[in-house]
Short mmCIF file of C-alpha atoms in Angstrom, two decimals:
data_model
loop_
_atom_site.label_atom_id
_atom_site.label_comp_id
_atom_site.label_asym_id
_atom_site.label_seq_id
_atom_site.Cartn_x
_atom_site.Cartn_y
_atom_site.Cartn_z
CA UNK I 20 163.47 101.07 119.48
CA UNK I 21 166.87 99.83 118.37
CA UNK I 22 167.42 103.18 116.70
CA UNK I 23 166.77 105.51 119.43
CA UNK I 24 170.30 105.48 120.69
CA UNK I 25 171.63 106.48 117.20
CA UNK I 26 168.82 108.83 116.74
CA UNK I 27 169.85 110.63 119.80
CA UNK I 28 173.35 111.13 118.51
CA UNK I 29 172.40 112.22 115.11
CA UNK I 30 169.77 114.61 116.53
CA UNK I 31 172.28 116.01 118.89
CA UNK I 32 174.94 116.38 116.26
CA UNK I 33 172.34 118.13 114.13
CA UNK I 34 171.27 120.53 116.91
CA UNK I 35 174.75 121.64 117.88
CA UNK I 36 176.09 121.97 114.29
CA UNK I 37 172.97 124.06 113.42
CA UNK I 38 173.44 126.23 116.47
CA UNK I 39 177.05 126.83 115.70
CA UNK I 40 176.08 127.61 112.19
CA UNK I 41 173.48 130.19 113.45
CA UNK I 42 176.60 132.13 114.88
CA UNK I 43 178.95 131.58 112.02
CA UNK I 44 176.77 132.19 108.94
CA UNK I 45 177.34 135.50 107.08
CA UNK I 46 173.77 135.76 105.85
CA UNK I 47 171.06 136.65 108.39
CA UNK I 48 168.66 134.43 106.33
CA UNK I 49 170.92 131.43 106.73
CA UNK I 50 171.26 132.07 110.38
CA UNK I 51 167.53 132.10 110.85
CA UNK I 52 167.09 128.95 108.80
CA UNK I 53 169.59 127.06 110.83
CA UNK I 54 167.99 128.24 113.91
CA UNK I 55 164.88 126.59 112.47
CA UNK I 56 166.86 123.38 112.00
CA UNK I 57 168.00 123.54 115.55
CA UNK I 58 164.29 123.74 116.58
CA UNK I 59 163.40 120.68 114.54
CA UNK I 60 166.29 118.82 116.11
CA UNK I 61 165.25 119.66 119.59
CA UNK I 62 161.70 118.56 118.63
CA UNK I 63 163.03 115.28 117.66
CA UNK I 64 164.64 114.97 121.07
CA UNK I 65 161.33 115.51 122.74
CA UNK I 66 159.78 112.61 120.65
CA UNK I 67 162.72 110.46 121.86
CA UNK I 68 161.70 111.32 125.41
CA UNK I 69 158.21 110.19 124.58
CA UNK I 70 156.85 113.72 124.93
CA UNK I 71 154.97 113.95 121.62
CA UNK I 72 152.70 116.74 122.74
CA UNK I 73 155.61 118.96 123.66
CA UNK I 74 157.45 118.19 120.61
CA UNK I 75 154.49 119.07 118.36
CA UNK I 76 153.80 122.25 120.24
CA UNK I 77 157.49 123.08 120.00
CA UNK I 78 157.31 122.65 116.23
CA UNK I 79 154.10 124.68 115.79
CA UNK I 80 155.24 127.56 118.10
CA UNK I 81 158.91 127.86 117.33
CA UNK I 82 159.48 126.46 114.02
CA UNK I 83 155.98 127.38 112.69
CA UNK I 84 155.12 130.67 114.13
CA UNK I 85 158.09 132.52 115.58
CA UNK I 86 160.71 131.54 112.85
CA UNK I 87 158.35 132.39 110.10
CA UNK I 88 158.17 135.87 111.80
CA UNK I 89 161.79 136.10 112.18
CA UNK I 90 162.11 135.20 108.40
CA UNK I 91 159.63 137.94 107.68
CA UNK I 92 161.71 140.52 109.71
CA UNK I 93 165.10 139.59 107.98
CA UNK I 94 163.24 139.84 104.54
CA UNK I 95 161.59 143.12 105.24
CA UNK I 96 164.77 144.74 106.77
CA UNK I 97 166.73 143.71 103.85
CA UNK I 98 169.59 142.60 105.91
CA UNK I 99 170.76 140.06 103.16
CA UNK I 100 173.89 142.11 102.39
CA UNK I 101 177.06 140.24 102.92
CA UNK I 102 179.65 141.62 105.51
CA UNK I 103 180.39 142.43 108.94
CA UNK I 104 178.10 144.33 111.21
CA UNK I 105 180.25 146.44 113.23
CA UNK I 106 179.39 146.75 116.92
CA UNK I 107 180.72 149.08 119.52
CA UNK I 108 183.19 147.56 122.14
CA UNK I 109 180.84 148.33 125.04
CA UNK I 110 178.22 145.98 123.37
CA UNK I 111 180.69 143.41 122.83
CA UNK I 112 181.68 143.44 126.41
CA UNK I 113 178.14 143.51 127.75
CA UNK I 114 177.14 140.50 125.57
CA UNK I 115 180.08 138.52 126.56
CA UNK I 116 179.24 139.06 130.29
CA UNK I 117 175.40 138.29 129.76
CA UNK I 118 176.36 135.03 128.04
CA UNK I 119 179.03 134.16 130.61
CA UNK I 120 176.33 134.47 133.41
CA UNK I 121 174.06 132.30 131.44
CA UNK I 122 176.66 129.60 131.12
CA UNK I 123 177.57 129.85 134.80
CA UNK I 124 174.02 129.39 135.82
CA UNK I 125 173.53 126.37 133.62
CA UNK I 126 176.71 124.81 134.84
CA UNK I 127 175.66 125.55 138.44
CA UNK I 128 172.30 123.82 137.60
CA UNK I 129 173.57 120.72 136.03
CA UNK I 130 176.36 120.20 138.70
CA UNK I 131 173.69 119.07 140.99
CA UNK I 132 172.23 116.41 138.73
CA UNK I 133 173.52 112.85 138.59
CA UNK I 134 174.04 112.44 134.80
CA UNK I 135 175.45 108.94 135.00
CA UNK I 136 172.24 106.92 135.65
CA UNK I 137 170.52 105.90 132.38
CA UNK I 138 166.75 106.10 132.34
CA UNK I 139 164.45 104.58 129.69
CA UNK I 140 162.51 107.52 128.26
CA UNK I 141 159.85 105.29 126.76
CA UNK I 142 158.63 104.54 130.42
CA UNK I 143 158.07 108.23 130.97
CA UNK I 144 154.56 108.89 130.33
CA UNK I 145 154.51 112.71 131.49
CA UNK I 146 154.81 114.08 127.96
CA UNK I 147 151.52 112.53 126.88
CA UNK I 148 148.98 114.94 126.39
CA UNK I 149 146.54 113.41 128.83
CA UNK I 150 148.96 113.38 131.79
CA UNK I 151 150.31 116.90 130.77
CA UNK I 152 146.89 118.29 130.79
CA UNK I 153 145.86 116.82 134.03
CA UNK I 154 148.94 118.28 135.67
CA UNK I 155 148.58 121.81 134.14
CA UNK I 156 144.96 122.08 134.98
CA UNK I 157 144.93 120.48 138.33
CA UNK I 158 148.34 120.98 140.09
CA UNK I 159 149.48 123.98 138.43
CA UNK I 160 146.14 125.62 137.58
CA UNK I 161 146.77 129.05 139.02
CA UNK I 162 150.29 129.58 137.51
CA UNK I 163 149.12 128.40 134.11
CA UNK I 164 146.23 130.80 133.93
CA UNK I 165 148.36 133.54 135.32
CA UNK I 166 150.89 132.85 132.40
CA UNK I 167 148.09 132.98 129.92
CA UNK I 168 147.06 136.39 131.30
CA UNK I 169 150.65 137.59 131.08
CA UNK I 170 150.68 136.57 127.39
CA UNK I 171 147.49 138.44 126.84
CA UNK I 172 148.98 141.43 128.37
CA UNK I 173 152.01 141.26 126.35
CA UNK I 174 150.07 140.87 123.14
CA UNK I 175 147.64 143.91 123.83
CA UNK I 176 151.03 145.93 124.81
CA UNK I 177 152.38 145.17 121.45
CA UNK I 178 149.37 146.26 119.69
CA UNK I 179 149.45 149.52 121.88
CA UNK I 180 153.05 150.20 121.05
CA UNK I 181 152.44 149.37 117.22
CA UNK I 182 149.62 151.63 116.95
CA UNK I 183 150.88 155.18 117.42
CA UNK I 184 147.65 157.19 116.81
CA UNK I 185 145.70 155.43 119.18
CA UNK I 186 145.46 158.15 121.62
CA UNK O 282 129.78 93.98 112.79
CA UNK O 283 129.18 93.99 109.13
CA UNK O 284 132.60 94.98 107.76
CA UNK O 285 135.16 92.51 109.26
CA UNK O 286 136.18 91.52 105.69
CA UNK O 287 137.21 94.97 105.12
CA UNK O 288 139.53 95.17 108.02
CA UNK O 289 143.22 95.64 107.21
CA UNK O 290 144.56 95.20 110.78
CA UNK O 291 144.93 91.37 110.22
CA UNK O 292 146.61 91.71 106.77
CA UNK O 293 149.20 94.13 107.91
CA UNK O 294 149.72 92.06 111.17
CA UNK O 295 150.14 88.84 109.05
CA UNK O 296 152.62 90.54 106.73
CA UNK O 297 154.79 91.87 109.91
CA UNK O 298 154.79 88.14 111.14
CA UNK O 299 156.01 86.53 108.14
CA UNK O 300 158.54 89.27 107.57
CA UNK O 301 159.90 88.59 111.10
CA UNK O 302 159.98 84.98 110.33
CA UNK O 303 162.48 85.25 107.45
CA UNK O 304 164.48 88.13 108.25
CA UNK O 305 166.12 89.96 111.30
CA UNK O 306 164.20 92.63 113.12
CA UNK O 307 166.51 95.32 111.57
CA UNK O 308 165.80 94.22 108.06
CA UNK O 309 162.18 93.77 108.66
CA UNK O 310 161.93 97.50 109.72
CA UNK O 311 163.80 98.53 106.64
CA UNK O 312 161.62 96.40 104.34
CA UNK O 313 158.39 97.67 105.82
CA UNK O 314 159.49 101.11 105.68
CA UNK O 315 160.37 100.76 102.03
CA UNK O 316 157.16 99.18 101.16
CA UNK O 317 155.37 102.07 103.03
CA UNK O 318 157.49 104.63 101.23
CA UNK O 319 156.76 103.17 97.84
CA UNK O 320 153.12 102.93 98.46
CA UNK O 321 153.06 106.58 99.40
CA UNK O 322 155.33 107.64 96.56
CA UNK O 323 152.90 105.78 94.10
CA UNK O 324 149.66 107.14 95.66
CA UNK O 325 150.96 110.83 95.55
CA UNK O 326 152.15 110.68 92.14
CA UNK O 327 148.92 108.87 90.73
CA UNK O 328 146.51 110.77 92.88
CA UNK O 329 148.26 114.10 91.99
CA UNK O 330 148.03 113.28 88.28
CA UNK O 331 144.28 112.48 88.74
CA UNK O 332 143.57 115.70 90.91
CA UNK O 333 145.24 117.73 88.14
CA UNK O 334 142.99 116.14 85.45
CA UNK O 335 140.01 116.40 87.68
CA UNK O 336 140.60 120.07 88.38
CA UNK O 337 140.91 120.96 84.55
CA UNK O 338 137.69 118.99 83.76
CA UNK O 339 135.79 120.59 86.81
CA UNK O 340 137.11 124.01 85.72
CA UNK O 341 136.04 123.34 81.94
CA UNK O 342 132.63 122.31 83.36
CA UNK O 343 132.13 125.53 85.30
CA UNK O 344 133.08 127.48 82.27
CA UNK O 345 131.04 125.38 79.78
CA UNK O 346 133.99 123.92 77.80
CA UNK O 347 135.09 120.57 77.19
CA UNK O 348 138.55 120.61 78.92
CA UNK O 349 141.32 118.35 77.64
CA UNK O 350 139.95 116.13 74.90
CA UNK O 351 142.74 115.19 72.61
CA UNK O 352 145.24 112.83 74.47
CA UNK O 353 143.57 109.63 75.28
CA UNK O 354 139.95 109.03 75.68
CA UNK O 355 138.18 112.18 77.08
CA UNK O 356 141.69 113.42 77.59
CA UNK O 357 142.49 110.98 80.22
CA UNK O 358 146.27 110.84 79.37
CA UNK O 359 146.60 114.64 79.21
CA UNK O 360 148.18 115.05 82.61
CA UNK O 361 150.59 112.05 82.24
CA UNK O 362 151.83 113.81 78.89
CA UNK O 363 152.12 117.07 80.66
CA UNK O 364 154.11 115.24 83.40
CA UNK O 365 156.58 113.67 80.92
CA UNK O 366 157.03 117.18 79.27
CA UNK O 367 157.77 118.64 82.84
CA UNK O 368 160.44 115.66 83.32
CA UNK O 369 162.10 116.54 79.84
CA UNK O 370 162.62 120.22 80.56
CA UNK O 371 165.84 121.64 81.50
CA UNK O 372 166.34 122.51 85.17
CA UNK O 373 167.45 126.21 85.09
CA UNK O 374 169.21 127.73 88.04
CA UNK O 375 169.05 131.60 87.34
CA UNK O 376 172.02 133.54 88.07
CA UNK O 377 171.53 135.76 91.44
CA UNK O 378 169.93 132.88 93.35
CA UNK O 379 171.00 131.30 96.75
CA UNK O 380 171.84 127.89 95.18
CA UNK O 381 171.48 125.71 98.06
CA UNK O 382 168.19 127.18 99.40
CA UNK O 383 166.85 127.47 95.92
CA UNK O 384 167.34 123.71 95.29
CA UNK O 385 166.27 122.81 98.79
CA UNK O 386 162.96 124.64 98.78
CA UNK O 387 160.68 122.20 96.62
CA UNK O 388 161.93 119.34 98.74
CA UNK O 389 160.98 120.93 102.00
CA UNK O 390 157.53 121.42 100.67
CA UNK O 391 157.35 117.83 99.49
CA UNK O 392 158.64 116.58 102.91
CA UNK O 393 155.95 118.54 104.79
CA UNK O 394 153.26 116.95 102.39
CA UNK O 395 154.54 113.48 102.95
CA UNK O 396 154.83 113.97 106.74
CA UNK O 397 151.11 115.04 106.78
CA UNK O 398 150.18 111.92 104.85
CA UNK O 399 151.57 109.66 107.47
CA UNK O 400 148.82 109.92 109.80
CA UNK O 401 145.84 109.91 107.76
CA UNK O 402 143.49 106.88 108.34
CA UNK O 403 142.57 105.40 104.81
CA UNK O 404 140.67 102.57 106.23
CA UNK O 405 140.57 100.37 109.33
CA UNK O 406 144.30 99.32 110.00
CA UNK O 407 145.50 101.16 106.89
CA UNK O 408 147.18 104.07 108.87
CA UNK O 409 150.94 104.30 109.07
CA UNK O 410 151.18 106.28 112.29
CA UNK O 411 148.71 106.60 115.06
CA UNK O 412 149.91 109.34 117.37
CA UNK O 413 147.82 110.11 120.39
CA UNK O 414 148.06 113.74 118.95
CA UNK O 415 147.30 113.02 115.28
CA UNK O 416 145.26 116.24 114.73
CA UNK O 417 147.73 118.38 116.26
CA UNK O 418 150.50 116.71 114.33
CA UNK O 419 148.90 117.44 111.03
CA UNK O 420 148.69 121.38 112.04
CA UNK O 421 152.40 121.20 113.02
CA UNK O 422 153.57 119.65 109.89
CA UNK O 423 151.67 121.92 107.70
CA UNK O 424 153.58 124.79 109.21
CA UNK O 425 156.86 123.39 107.82
CA UNK O 426 155.56 123.94 104.25
CA UNK O 427 155.35 127.70 104.96
CA UNK O 428 159.10 127.82 105.49
CA UNK O 429 159.60 125.98 102.17
CA UNK O 430 157.36 128.61 100.43
CA UNK O 431 159.24 131.48 102.19
CA UNK O 432 162.56 129.86 101.14
CA UNK O 433 161.49 129.43 97.63
CA UNK O 434 160.44 133.09 97.49
CA UNK O 435 163.52 134.56 99.14
CA UNK O 436 166.16 132.37 97.46
CA UNK O 437 164.82 133.12 93.88
CA UNK O 438 165.94 136.71 94.12
CA UNK O 439 162.90 137.98 92.27
CA UNK O 440 160.46 140.63 93.22
CA UNK O 441 157.53 138.50 92.22
CA UNK O 442 158.64 135.52 94.17
CA UNK O 443 159.50 137.58 97.25
CA UNK O 444 155.95 139.28 97.19
CA UNK O 445 154.22 136.11 96.52
CA UNK O 446 156.19 134.39 99.30
CA UNK O 447 155.19 137.23 101.72
CA UNK O 448 151.70 137.23 100.83
CA UNK O 449 151.58 133.33 101.07
CA UNK O 450 153.29 133.35 104.36
CA UNK O 451 150.95 135.99 105.99
CA UNK O 452 147.95 134.10 104.68
CA UNK O 453 148.93 130.81 105.82
CA UNK O 454 150.15 131.98 109.35
CA UNK O 455 146.81 133.53 109.90
CA UNK O 456 144.53 130.83 108.48
CA UNK O 457 146.44 128.27 110.55
CA UNK O 458 144.79 129.62 113.55
CA UNK O 459 141.28 129.09 112.13
CA UNK O 460 142.12 125.57 111.11
CA UNK O 461 143.40 124.49 114.28
CA UNK O 462 140.49 126.27 116.23
CA UNK O 463 137.95 124.54 114.17
CA UNK O 464 139.77 121.14 114.75
CA UNK O 465 139.87 121.85 118.51
CA UNK O 466 136.13 122.51 118.29
CA UNK O 467 135.74 118.99 117.06
CA UNK O 468 138.32 117.55 119.46
CA UNK O 469 136.01 118.80 122.21
CA UNK O 470 133.34 116.72 120.82
CA UNK O 471 135.40 113.61 120.05
CA UNK O 472 137.41 113.82 123.29
CA UNK O 473 140.56 112.51 121.82
CA UNK O 474 143.19 113.84 119.39
CA UNK O 475 144.02 110.34 118.01
CA UNK O 476 142.78 110.05 114.54
CA UNK O 477 141.66 106.34 114.83
CA UNK O 478 139.79 107.18 118.04
CA UNK O 479 138.01 110.08 116.34
CA UNK O 480 136.90 107.90 113.32
CA UNK O 481 135.89 105.17 115.87
CA UNK O 482 133.83 107.78 117.69
CA UNK O 483 131.72 108.26 114.55
CA UNK O 484 130.35 104.63 114.19
CA UNK O 485 126.93 105.66 115.03
CA UNK O 486 126.84 109.28 113.79
CA UNK O 487 129.18 111.38 111.89
CA UNK O 488 130.41 114.26 113.94
CA UNK O 489 128.98 116.77 111.63
CA UNK O 490 125.56 115.33 112.47
CA UNK O 491 126.48 114.54 116.06
CA UNK O 492 127.68 118.06 117.00
CA UNK O 493 124.75 119.67 114.65
CA UNK O 494 125.09 123.38 114.78
CA UNK O 495 128.54 124.29 116.19
CA UNK O 496 129.90 121.31 114.23
CA UNK O 497 128.45 122.64 110.97
CA UNK O 498 129.93 125.98 111.66
CA UNK O 499 133.30 124.58 112.47
CA UNK O 500 133.10 122.66 109.12
CA UNK O 501 132.41 125.66 107.03
CA UNK O 502 135.33 127.46 108.81
CA UNK O 503 137.50 124.44 108.10
CA UNK O 504 136.79 124.31 104.61
CA UNK O 505 137.44 128.13 104.15
CA UNK O 506 140.53 128.17 106.26
CA UNK O 507 141.89 124.87 104.63
CA UNK O 508 141.46 126.20 101.08
CA UNK O 509 143.37 129.36 102.18
CA UNK O 510 146.07 127.29 103.70
CA UNK O 511 146.75 125.44 100.63
CA UNK O 512 146.80 128.82 98.64
CA UNK O 513 143.98 127.80 96.39
CA UNK O 514 141.56 130.23 94.78
CA UNK O 515 139.73 132.34 95.88
CA UNK O 516 142.68 132.81 98.31
CA UNK O 517 145.42 132.22 95.48
CA UNK O 518 146.72 135.87 95.51
CA UNK O 519 150.05 134.48 96.48
CA UNK O 520 150.36 133.26 92.88
CA UNK O 521 147.98 135.80 91.23
CA UNK O 522 149.00 135.45 87.55
CA UNK O 523 148.04 138.89 86.44
CA UNK O 524 150.23 140.75 89.12
CA UNK O 525 152.83 138.26 90.05
CA UNK O 526 153.42 136.06 87.06
CA UNK O 527 153.46 132.80 89.27
CA UNK O 528 154.24 133.94 92.77
CA UNK O 529 157.01 132.19 94.89
CA UNK O 530 157.56 129.54 92.14
CA UNK O 531 158.02 131.91 89.21
CA UNK O 532 161.85 131.04 88.96
CA UNK O 533 161.37 127.28 88.88
CA UNK O 534 161.31 125.13 85.94
CA UNK O 535 160.84 121.47 84.90
CA UNK O 536 160.49 118.91 87.60
CA UNK O 537 161.08 121.28 90.54
CA UNK O 538 157.93 123.36 89.33
CA UNK O 539 156.16 120.07 89.19
CA UNK O 540 157.15 119.56 92.82
CA UNK O 541 155.31 122.70 93.92
CA UNK O 542 152.34 121.78 91.65
CA UNK O 543 152.17 118.40 93.06
CA UNK O 544 152.43 119.57 96.59
CA UNK O 545 149.61 122.15 96.25
CA UNK O 546 147.34 119.43 94.86
CA UNK O 547 148.33 116.73 97.50
CA UNK O 548 147.73 119.38 100.28
CA UNK O 549 144.22 119.89 98.84
CA UNK O 550 143.85 116.24 99.28
CA UNK O 551 145.15 116.39 102.97
CA UNK O 552 142.78 119.20 103.84
CA UNK O 553 140.08 117.15 102.21
CA UNK O 554 141.11 114.04 103.99
CA UNK O 555 141.14 115.81 107.40
CA UNK O 556 137.67 117.35 106.84
CA UNK O 557 136.44 113.77 106.04
CA UNK O 558 138.20 112.16 108.99
CA UNK O 559 137.23 114.76 111.70
CA UNK O 560 133.71 115.75 110.50
CA UNK O 561 132.38 113.26 107.97
CA UNK O 562 133.11 110.09 109.72
CA UNK O 563 136.34 109.01 108.06
CA UNK O 564 136.07 105.46 106.43
CA UNK O 565 132.89 104.77 108.50
CA UNK O 566 129.66 104.10 106.26
CA UNK O 567 126.87 106.28 106.47
CA UNK O 568 124.60 105.32 109.43
CA UNK O 569 121.11 106.43 110.51
CA UNK O 570 120.21 105.72 114.01
CA UNK O 571 117.42 103.22 113.71
CA UNK O 572 117.28 102.21 110.07
CA UNK O 573 118.82 98.83 110.67
CA UNK O 574 118.43 97.41 107.03
CA UNK O 575 119.72 100.78 105.65
CA UNK O 576 122.77 100.53 107.81
CA UNK O 577 123.53 96.97 106.75
CA UNK O 578 123.37 97.85 103.15
CA UNK O 579 125.78 100.60 103.80
CA UNK O 580 128.23 98.48 105.53
CA UNK O 581 128.61 96.32 102.49
CA UNK O 582 130.52 99.02 100.78
CA UNK O 583 134.19 98.85 101.47
CA UNK O 584 135.60 101.68 103.94
CA UNK O 585 138.37 102.45 101.32
CA UNK O 586 135.49 103.21 99.03
CA UNK O 587 133.71 105.32 101.38
CA UNK O 588 136.86 107.26 102.22
CA UNK O 589 137.50 108.03 98.83
CA UNK O 590 133.92 108.82 97.87
CA UNK O 591 133.90 111.50 100.70
CA UNK O 592 137.28 112.83 99.92
CA UNK O 593 136.20 113.34 96.31
CA UNK O 594 133.17 115.13 97.45
CA UNK O 595 135.14 117.53 99.60
CA UNK O 596 137.49 117.95 96.88
CA UNK O 597 134.72 118.83 94.40
CA UNK O 598 133.51 121.24 96.84
CA UNK O 599 136.85 123.09 97.19
CA UNK O 600 137.17 123.13 93.28
CA UNK O 601 133.64 124.43 93.16
CA UNK O 602 134.47 127.50 94.89
CA UNK O 603 137.79 127.99 93.40
CA UNK O 604 136.12 128.39 89.95
CA UNK O 605 133.04 130.25 91.42
CA UNK O 606 134.47 133.10 93.61
CA UNK O 607 136.62 135.98 92.36
CA UNK O 608 140.09 136.27 93.97
CA UNK O 609 140.17 138.20 97.31
CA UNK O 610 142.42 141.13 97.95
CA UNK O 611 145.28 141.01 100.74
CA UNK O 612 143.38 143.41 103.05
CA UNK O 613 139.93 141.33 102.36
CA UNK O 614 141.84 137.99 103.18
CA UNK O 615 143.29 139.36 106.51
CA UNK O 616 139.88 141.02 107.40
CA UNK O 617 138.11 137.84 106.74
CA UNK O 618 140.44 135.85 109.02
CA UNK O 619 141.00 138.25 112.03
CA UNK O 620 137.64 140.07 112.12
CA UNK O 621 135.29 137.31 111.18
CA UNK O 622 136.35 133.75 111.31
CA UNK O 623 138.54 134.00 114.47
CA UNK O 624 135.79 135.42 116.68
CA UNK O 625 133.23 133.16 115.29
CA UNK O 626 135.51 130.37 116.02
CA UNK O 627 136.24 131.34 119.40
CA UNK O 628 132.37 131.70 120.31
CA UNK O 629 132.00 128.33 118.47
CA UNK O 630 134.33 126.68 120.81
CA UNK O 631 132.25 127.95 123.68
CA UNK O 632 129.09 126.73 122.17
CA UNK O 633 130.54 123.33 121.38
CA UNK O 634 131.79 122.96 125.07
CA UNK O 635 128.12 123.75 126.20
CA UNK O 636 126.84 121.18 123.88
CA UNK O 637 129.19 118.74 125.37
CA UNK O 638 128.57 119.59 128.86
CA UNK O 639 124.84 119.29 128.62
CA UNK O 640 124.99 116.19 126.45
CA UNK O 641 122.94 118.11 123.81
CA UNK O 642 124.18 115.97 120.99
CA UNK O 643 123.11 112.82 119.18
#
């Protein structure tokens, strides 16, 4: 496609702009919606990489389910009052260090990649559902099943924590 | 091969070739996108109007009334008159609303509806996008509509809207599970998520016949969950008039209200079209294994007619139980989904896998 190059830049711009807006927005509701927009832009990137299955799963799970739960929480907690949320100095310090460590790790990871070689993403067939399914259920069968058990345990744990009178 | 004359692949291909001859590739793409867009717009507007009229007539039939009779023959022009009335109305933006989100919400819902329309196969070759994950794509796109509803409810700054949006969000989020799981049941039988492949696989027998018992269970679950996902009665407690005036779109007026209204009806069409595509053979004619002459007669009816006949049937079914059953309460809706439909669905998937593995299908 002739447009994929321009689409990449448009999507990247939207993703970065929306991600910045998540931090800048005063209203929590707006932050949540900008986060949704970021997820959609990243979903678009997946499609550009010829990974349609991942794109659709990304939209279902993040934009569809998790963001709706976020919106719920924001609505229920009635956080839509404008103004600053004061935090203690310790919290600010800790979050700065945590964020810094993440940035450091990401830089360390991407330093080893040679980012100058352009690859044609449309030749990459790994994101198609057939190939992905074969890899997940043949090569990575055990990790895949183990991670699903982890999810189940997390879900049961959440129900346990939510239900106080279970004992 | 009875229905080669009804194949649209050649027509669209010829159009593409002749465009390419006269224009640059960029212009061709733009022109083709414009044509497709205009077709979808026209279809949505006209079919939406027709569905509103049909609903009023069906409702009247169940309540032993005549329905709209004054405007046009048998009230045929009633919805057009209503539409013109909605167009002329003032667009009011109430005071305390979040202006940007308030104005954005109807468009998000319309965009979600349009996106879901893109993959529906109307006839052979009449399909805009043929993803290899078509079924999955429709489920993903329908979850965008929820965000629109929640935004509409929150930004209106109104108790009724907020409660309506909350109810609707909880309902859609939980029933989405049942919709996707019942579709997964059929994907196991079809062996593909691509909608054109699914339709092709039903040439000899529609999947609802081919998969017999588990397919039938999946069909019933899909109809229930699909109705709940479109916020239609008996699951319309998100816009329960007696408690919430109109739910999440209480504050909207004029054409913005019409957008919500239209989106609801087109979503009903999408649910019906998905049911037809996955369970009832899409645009494939009705075939019985060995009845050669019967099959040939059926082949003479064009696929478009088949598709819309089936869609019409499913839509009538959906309207039927809207006007028959009383509205469910919140707890009843959640109980129905999480305690009945979901377990049945999971067992049904196992059953379908067994049926496919043992080749116990037609």
